[in-house]
């Protein structure tokens, strides 16, 4: 059983769909439990996977209301666990992991908690911070995406049985709706960034960096793929920087693989990351990458100077502009890195990652086994 708030757009949501499909094809009975209904789904589930909606999504007003809402969530989830009787329950992200541990207490199943972002970058209330410290030591395993997050959890949530399992890279990518055709380039080069239009993704920093070098690289354009709350702010920044004819924001697309194939360089400007799915996809598609060396994530994917560049210090716009300019102006260096970037297809292959999950399943199902 996989427990997650929703299947709307996001890395953990997509991983839920991927993991569920893989386990179902391996012969497991898979149930996905969400708080939100299917109206917000961005990732369809494999046919044959059961979907149960708790109907408990929505923000609460005030601490008492929030506490009561979470108690209801725990009891509803507990009733589902009693009815389905899973061997293992996988909580996706902090809050779902905590709810799963609480709901499964005393029942004959084991819970695996997961962290998909680096905890110091999370915006969690004191309540959820305390509940994580209570819940994770009671989980059979806590899965982190990166070694940096695993180290943080070991230090700050003592008693947690932590292991590291990265996301598997998706390649080749299936096309889904909405399908948006990349425009004809007519000999122009495309710098591509993909992600939710959110402050964490640092697109404001990227726009400032691109503005600093755009006039020196007149044959390059920048495309930001994704949707989110910062669209109007970013659009205003584009206008203010005089980049309206050089930067496009087509929104969320379902055929992102086609955009990778028709781009020349990938950039990840995130202030914080877990393990970037888009970075893996871009490199698997044969793009060299320039990424901020934020606290966790990119450094576990990009091999600096081999298949991309890690920009340090993180959030340094001048450094980002310099590294982008270097690769944009040097096609031979860029193409050599791109040829090596496809190594992520093996380094983060589904076979490797699923072997790690299988071992976690075996370990978690054995009450006497420790990390």
Coordinates of C-alpha atoms in Angstrom, one line a residue:
X1 CA 0.0 0.0 0.0
X2 CA 1.3 3.5 -0.9
X3 CA -0.1 6.5 1.0
X4 CA 0.3 10.0 -0.6
X5 CA -1.7 13.2 -0.4
X6 CA -2.5 13.3 -4.1
X7 CA -1.2 12.4 -7.5
X8 CA -1.0 16.0 -8.7
X9 CA 2.2 17.2 -10.4
X10 CA 5.4 16.6 -8.5
X11 CA 8.3 14.3 -8.1
X12 CA 7.0 12.2 -5.3
X13 CA 3.7 11.8 -7.1
X14 CA 5.3 10.6 -10.2
X15 CA 7.5 8.2 -8.3
X16 CA 4.4 6.8 -6.7
X17 CA 2.9 6.0 -10.1
X18 CA 6.2 4.5 -11.3
X19 CA 6.8 2.4 -8.2
X20 CA 3.2 1.2 -8.2
X21 CA 3.3 0.1 -11.8
X22 CA 6.6 -1.7 -11.3
X23 CA 5.5 -3.6 -8.2
X24 CA 2.2 -4.5 -9.9
X25 CA 4.0 -5.9 -12.9
X26 CA 6.1 -8.0 -10.4
X27 CA 3.0 -9.6 -9.1
X28 CA 2.3 -7.6 -6.0
X29 CA -1.2 -6.5 -5.1
X30 CA -0.9 -2.7 -5.0
X31 CA -3.2 -0.2 -3.4
X32 CA -2.7 3.6 -3.6
X33 CA -4.4 5.7 -0.9
X34 CA -4.8 9.4 -1.4
X35 CA -6.4 12.2 0.6
X36 CA -7.4 14.1 -2.6
X37 CA -9.6 12.7 -5.3
X38 CA -8.6 12.0 -8.9
X39 CA -9.6 15.4 -10.3
X40 CA -6.1 16.8 -9.6
X41 CA -4.2 13.8 -10.9
X42 CA -1.3 14.4 -13.2
X43 CA 0.0 10.9 -13.2
X44 CA -2.3 8.0 -14.2
X45 CA -2.0 4.7 -12.3
X46 CA -1.2 1.4 -13.9
X47 CA -4.5 -0.5 -14.8
X48 CA -5.1 -3.0 -12.0
X49 CA -3.9 -0.9 -9.1
X50 CA -6.6 -0.2 -6.6
X51 CA -7.2 3.5 -5.7
X52 CA -8.8 4.5 -2.4
X53 CA -9.6 8.2 -1.8
X54 CA -9.9 9.2 1.9
X55 CA -11.5 12.6 1.0
X56 CA -9.5 14.3 3.7
X57 CA -7.6 16.9 1.6
X58 CA -7.9 20.6 2.4
X59 CA -6.3 23.1 4.7
X60 CA -7.6 23.7 8.2
X61 CA -8.1 27.0 10.0
X62 CA -6.4 27.1 13.4
X63 CA -4.4 24.6 15.4
X64 CA -7.4 22.9 17.0
X65 CA -9.1 22.4 13.6
X66 CA -5.8 21.1 12.1
X67 CA -5.3 18.6 15.0
X68 CA -8.9 17.3 14.7
X69 CA -8.5 17.0 10.9
X70 CA -5.3 14.9 11.3
X71 CA -6.9 12.7 13.9
X72 CA -9.7 12.0 11.3
X73 CA -7.1 11.3 8.7
X74 CA -5.4 8.7 11.0
X75 CA -8.6 6.9 11.8
X76 CA -9.8 6.9 8.2
X77 CA -6.5 5.5 7.0
X78 CA -6.5 3.0 9.9
X79 CA -9.8 1.6 8.7
X80 CA -8.5 1.3 5.2
X81 CA -5.4 -0.6 6.4
X82 CA -7.6 -3.0 8.5
X83 CA -9.7 -3.7 5.4
X84 CA -7.0 -4.1 2.8
X85 CA -4.5 -5.8 5.2
X86 CA -1.3 -4.9 3.4
X87 CA 2.0 -6.5 4.4
X88 CA 3.9 -3.2 3.9
X89 CA 2.7 0.4 3.9
X90 CA 4.8 3.0 2.2
X91 CA 4.3 6.7 3.2
X92 CA 5.3 9.1 0.5
X93 CA 6.8 12.3 2.0
X94 CA 6.8 13.5 5.5
X95 CA 3.2 14.0 6.4
X96 CA 1.9 10.9 4.7
X97 CA 4.7 8.9 6.4
X98 CA 3.8 10.2 9.8
X99 CA 0.1 9.5 9.2
X100 CA 0.9 5.9 8.0
X101 CA 3.0 5.2 11.1
X102 CA 0.3 6.5 13.4
X103 CA -2.5 4.7 11.5
X104 CA -0.7 1.3 11.5
X105 CA 0.2 1.2 15.2
X106 CA -0.6 -2.2 16.6
X107 CA -1.6 -3.7 13.2
X108 CA 0.2 -6.6 11.5
X109 CA 1.9 -4.5 8.8
X110 CA 5.2 -2.7 8.6
X111 CA 5.6 0.9 7.6
X112 CA 8.3 2.4 5.4
X113 CA 8.6 6.2 5.6
X114 CA 10.2 8.3 2.9
X115 CA 11.7 11.8 2.5
X116 CA 11.6 13.4 -1.0
X117 CA 13.1 16.8 -0.1
X118 CA 16.0 17.8 2.1
X119 CA 14.4 18.4 5.6
X120 CA 16.1 21.8 6.3
X121 CA 14.4 23.2 3.3
X122 CA 10.9 22.0 4.2
X123 CA 8.3 24.4 5.5
X124 CA 6.9 22.2 8.3
X125 CA 5.0 23.4 11.4
X126 CA 6.3 22.6 14.8
X127 CA 3.6 19.9 15.1
X128 CA 4.8 18.0 12.0
X129 CA 8.5 18.3 13.1
X130 CA 7.6 16.8 16.5
X131 CA 5.5 14.1 14.9
X132 CA 8.3 13.2 12.5
X133 CA 10.7 12.7 15.5
X134 CA 8.0 10.5 17.1
X135 CA 7.1 8.5 14.0
X136 CA 10.3 7.8 12.1
X137 CA 12.0 5.7 14.9
X138 CA 8.8 3.6 14.8
X139 CA 9.0 3.0 11.1
X140 CA 10.6 -0.2 9.8
X141 CA 12.7 1.9 7.4
X142 CA 13.1 5.5 6.5
X143 CA 14.1 6.0 2.8
X144 CA 16.0 9.1 1.8
X145 CA 16.7 10.1 -1.8
X146 CA 20.3 11.3 -1.1
X147 CA 23.1 10.6 1.2
X148 CA 23.0 14.2 2.5
X149 CA 19.4 13.7 3.6
X150 CA 20.2 10.4 5.1
X151 CA 23.0 12.0 7.2
X152 CA 20.6 14.7 8.3
X153 CA 17.9 12.3 9.4
X154 CA 20.4 10.1 11.3
X155 CA 21.6 13.2 13.2
X156 CA 18.3 15.0 13.8
X157 CA 15.8 12.1 14.1
X158 CA 17.8 9.6 16.2
X159 CA 16.6 6.0 16.2
X160 CA 15.5 6.1 12.5
X161 CA 16.6 3.2 10.4
X162 CA 17.7 5.2 7.4
X163 CA 18.7 4.0 4.0
X164 CA 19.3 5.7 0.6
X165 CA 17.3 4.8 -2.5
X166 CA 17.5 7.4 -5.4
X167 CA 14.8 7.8 -8.0
X168 CA 15.1 5.7 -11.1
X169 CA 15.5 7.7 -14.3
X170 CA 12.7 7.6 -16.7
X171 CA 13.9 7.1 -20.2
X172 CA 12.6 7.1 -22.8
X173 CA 9.8 9.3 -21.7
X174 CA 6.2 8.6 -22.7
X175 CA 4.2 11.4 -24.1
X176 CA 0.9 12.4 -22.3
X177 CA -1.5 15.3 -22.5
X178 CA -1.0 18.2 -22.8
X179 CA 1.2 17.8 -25.8
X180 CA 2.8 21.0 -26.8
X181 CA 5.1 20.9 -29.9
X182 CA 8.4 22.7 -29.5
X183 CA 8.6 25.6 -32.0
X184 CA 10.9 25.4 -35.0
X185 CA 14.3 26.7 -34.0
X186 CA 15.6 27.9 -37.4
X187 CA 19.2 27.3 -36.4
X188 CA 18.8 28.9 -32.9
X189 CA 20.0 27.1 -29.7
X190 CA 17.8 26.3 -26.8
X191 CA 18.7 26.5 -23.1
X192 CA 16.1 24.5 -21.2
X193 CA 14.8 24.4 -17.6
X194 CA 12.0 22.3 -16.3
X195 CA 10.1 22.5 -13.0
X196 CA 7.3 24.0 -11.0
X197 CA 7.2 27.8 -11.1
X198 CA 8.0 28.1 -7.4
X199 CA 10.7 30.1 -5.5
X200 CA 12.5 26.9 -4.6
X201 CA 13.3 26.4 -8.3
X202 CA 15.3 29.6 -8.5
X203 CA 14.0 30.7 -11.9
X204 CA 14.3 34.3 -10.9
X205 CA 18.1 33.7 -10.5
X206 CA 18.2 32.0 -13.8
X207 CA 16.5 34.9 -15.6
X208 CA 19.0 37.3 -14.0
X209 CA 21.9 35.2 -15.1
X210 CA 20.6 34.7 -18.6
X211 CA 20.0 38.5 -19.0
X212 CA 23.7 39.1 -18.2
X213 CA 24.9 36.9 -21.1
X214 CA 22.0 37.0 -23.6
X215 CA 23.5 39.9 -25.6
X216 CA 26.8 38.0 -26.0
X217 CA 25.0 34.8 -27.2
X218 CA 22.4 36.2 -29.6
X219 CA 21.6 32.8 -31.1
X220 CA 20.5 31.3 -27.8
X221 CA 17.0 31.3 -26.3
X222 CA 15.7 30.2 -22.8
X223 CA 12.6 28.0 -22.3
X224 CA 11.1 27.4 -18.9
X225 CA 8.7 24.5 -18.8
X226 CA 6.3 24.1 -15.9
X227 CA 3.5 25.8 -14.1
X228 CA 3.0 27.3 -10.7
X229 CA 2.3 30.3 -8.5
X230 CA 5.3 32.3 -9.7
X231 CA 4.2 32.6 -13.3
X232 CA 3.1 36.3 -13.1
X233 CA 6.1 37.3 -11.1
X234 CA 8.5 35.6 -13.5
X235 CA 6.7 37.0 -16.6
X236 CA 7.0 40.5 -15.1
X237 CA 10.7 39.9 -14.5
X238 CA 11.1 38.8 -18.1
X239 CA 9.5 42.0 -19.3
X240 CA 11.6 44.1 -17.0
X241 CA 14.8 42.5 -18.2
X242 CA 13.9 43.0 -21.8
X243 CA 13.9 39.3 -22.5
X244 CA 10.4 38.9 -24.0
X245 CA 11.8 37.8 -27.4
X246 CA 14.3 35.5 -25.8
X247 CA 12.5 33.6 -23.0
X248 CA 9.3 31.5 -23.3
X249 CA 7.2 29.8 -20.7
X250 CA 4.9 27.3 -22.5
X251 CA 3.5 25.9 -19.2
X252 CA 3.3 22.2 -18.2
X253 CA 3.7 19.8 -21.1
X254 CA 3.2 16.1 -21.3
X255 CA 5.7 15.6 -24.0
X256 CA 8.7 16.9 -22.1
X257 CA 10.9 14.2 -23.8
X258 CA 10.5 15.9 -27.1
X259 CA 11.6 19.2 -25.6
X260 CA 14.8 17.6 -24.1
X261 CA 15.6 16.1 -27.6
X262 CA 15.2 19.5 -29.2
X263 CA 17.3 21.5 -26.7
X264 CA 21.1 22.0 -26.5
X265 CA 21.8 22.5 -22.8
X266 CA 20.0 21.9 -19.5
X267 CA 20.1 24.2 -16.5
X268 CA 18.9 23.5 -12.9
X269 CA 18.8 26.7 -10.9
X270 CA 17.1 25.3 -7.7
X271 CA 17.8 26.8 -4.3
X272 CA 16.9 23.4 -2.8
X273 CA 16.4 20.0 -4.3
X274 CA 15.8 16.4 -3.2
X275 CA 17.0 14.3 -6.2
X276 CA 15.9 16.1 -9.4
X277 CA 13.9 13.9 -11.7
X278 CA 14.2 16.6 -14.5
X279 CA 17.9 16.7 -14.2
X280 CA 18.1 12.9 -14.6
X281 CA 15.7 13.0 -17.5
X282 CA 17.6 15.7 -19.3
X283 CA 20.9 13.9 -18.9
X284 CA 19.4 10.6 -20.0
X285 CA 18.2 12.4 -23.1
X286 CA 21.7 13.4 -23.9
X287 CA 22.0 17.0 -22.5
X288 CA 24.9 18.3 -20.6
X289 CA 23.7 20.1 -17.4
X290 CA 24.6 23.2 -15.4
X291 CA 23.3 23.0 -11.9
X292 CA 23.6 25.0 -8.7
X293 CA 25.5 22.9 -6.1
X294 CA 22.7 23.2 -3.5
X295 CA 23.0 21.3 -0.3
X296 CA 21.8 18.0 -1.6
X297 CA 20.8 16.4 -4.9
X298 CA 22.7 17.7 -8.0
X299 CA 26.1 16.6 -6.7
X300 CA 24.8 13.0 -6.6
X301 CA 23.9 13.2 -10.2
X302 CA 26.2 15.5 -12.0
X303 CA 29.9 14.6 -12.2
X304 CA 31.5 18.0 -12.3
X305 CA 33.5 18.6 -15.4
X306 CA 32.6 15.2 -16.8
X307 CA 28.9 15.3 -17.8
X308 CA 28.0 18.8 -16.5
X309 CA 28.9 21.6 -14.2
X310 CA 28.1 22.2 -10.5
X311 CA 27.9 25.9 -9.8
X312 CA 29.3 27.0 -6.5
X313 CA 28.5 28.8 -4.3
X314 CA 24.8 27.9 -4.8
X315 CA 22.6 30.8 -5.7
X316 CA 25.5 32.8 -7.1
X317 CA 24.0 34.5 -10.2
X318 CA 27.4 35.6 -11.6
X319 CA 28.9 32.1 -11.3
X320 CA 25.8 30.6 -13.0
X321 CA 26.1 33.1 -15.8
X322 CA 29.8 32.4 -16.3
X323 CA 29.4 28.6 -16.4
X324 CA 26.4 28.9 -18.7
X325 CA 28.2 31.2 -21.0
X326 CA 31.2 28.9 -21.1
X327 CA 29.3 25.9 -22.3
X328 CA 26.9 27.8 -24.6
X329 CA 29.9 29.3 -26.4
X330 CA 31.9 26.0 -26.6
X331 CA 29.9 23.4 -28.6
X332 CA 32.7 20.8 -28.5
X333 CA 33.0 20.9 -24.7
X334 CA 29.2 20.9 -24.4
X335 CA 28.8 17.9 -26.7
X336 CA 31.5 15.9 -25.0
X337 CA 29.8 16.3 -21.7
X338 CA 26.4 15.4 -23.3
X339 CA 27.9 12.1 -24.6
X340 CA 28.9 11.2 -21.1
X341 CA 25.6 12.5 -19.5
X342 CA 23.7 9.4 -20.8
X343 CA 25.6 7.3 -18.3
X344 CA 22.7 8.1 -15.9
X345 CA 20.6 5.6 -17.8
X346 CA 22.8 2.9 -16.2
X347 CA 23.8 4.7 -12.9
X348 CA 20.1 5.3 -12.0
X349 CA 18.5 2.5 -14.0
X350 CA 15.2 1.0 -12.9
X351 CA 16.9 -2.4 -12.4
X352 CA 19.4 -0.9 -10.0
X353 CA 16.9 1.1 -8.0
X354 CA 14.3 -1.6 -7.8
X355 CA 16.9 -4.0 -6.5
X356 CA 17.4 -1.6 -3.6
X357 CA 13.6 -1.4 -3.0
X358 CA 13.4 -5.2 -3.0
X359 CA 16.0 -5.4 -0.4
X360 CA 14.2 -2.8 1.7
X361 CA 11.0 -4.8 1.4
X362 CA 12.8 -8.0 2.6
X363 CA 14.5 -6.1 5.5
X364 CA 11.3 -4.2 6.5
X365 CA 9.2 -7.4 6.6
X366 CA 11.6 -9.0 9.1
X367 CA 10.8 -7.5 12.5
X368 CA 14.1 -8.7 13.9
X369 CA 16.4 -7.2 11.3
X370 CA 18.0 -3.8 11.9
X371 CA 19.5 -1.3 9.5

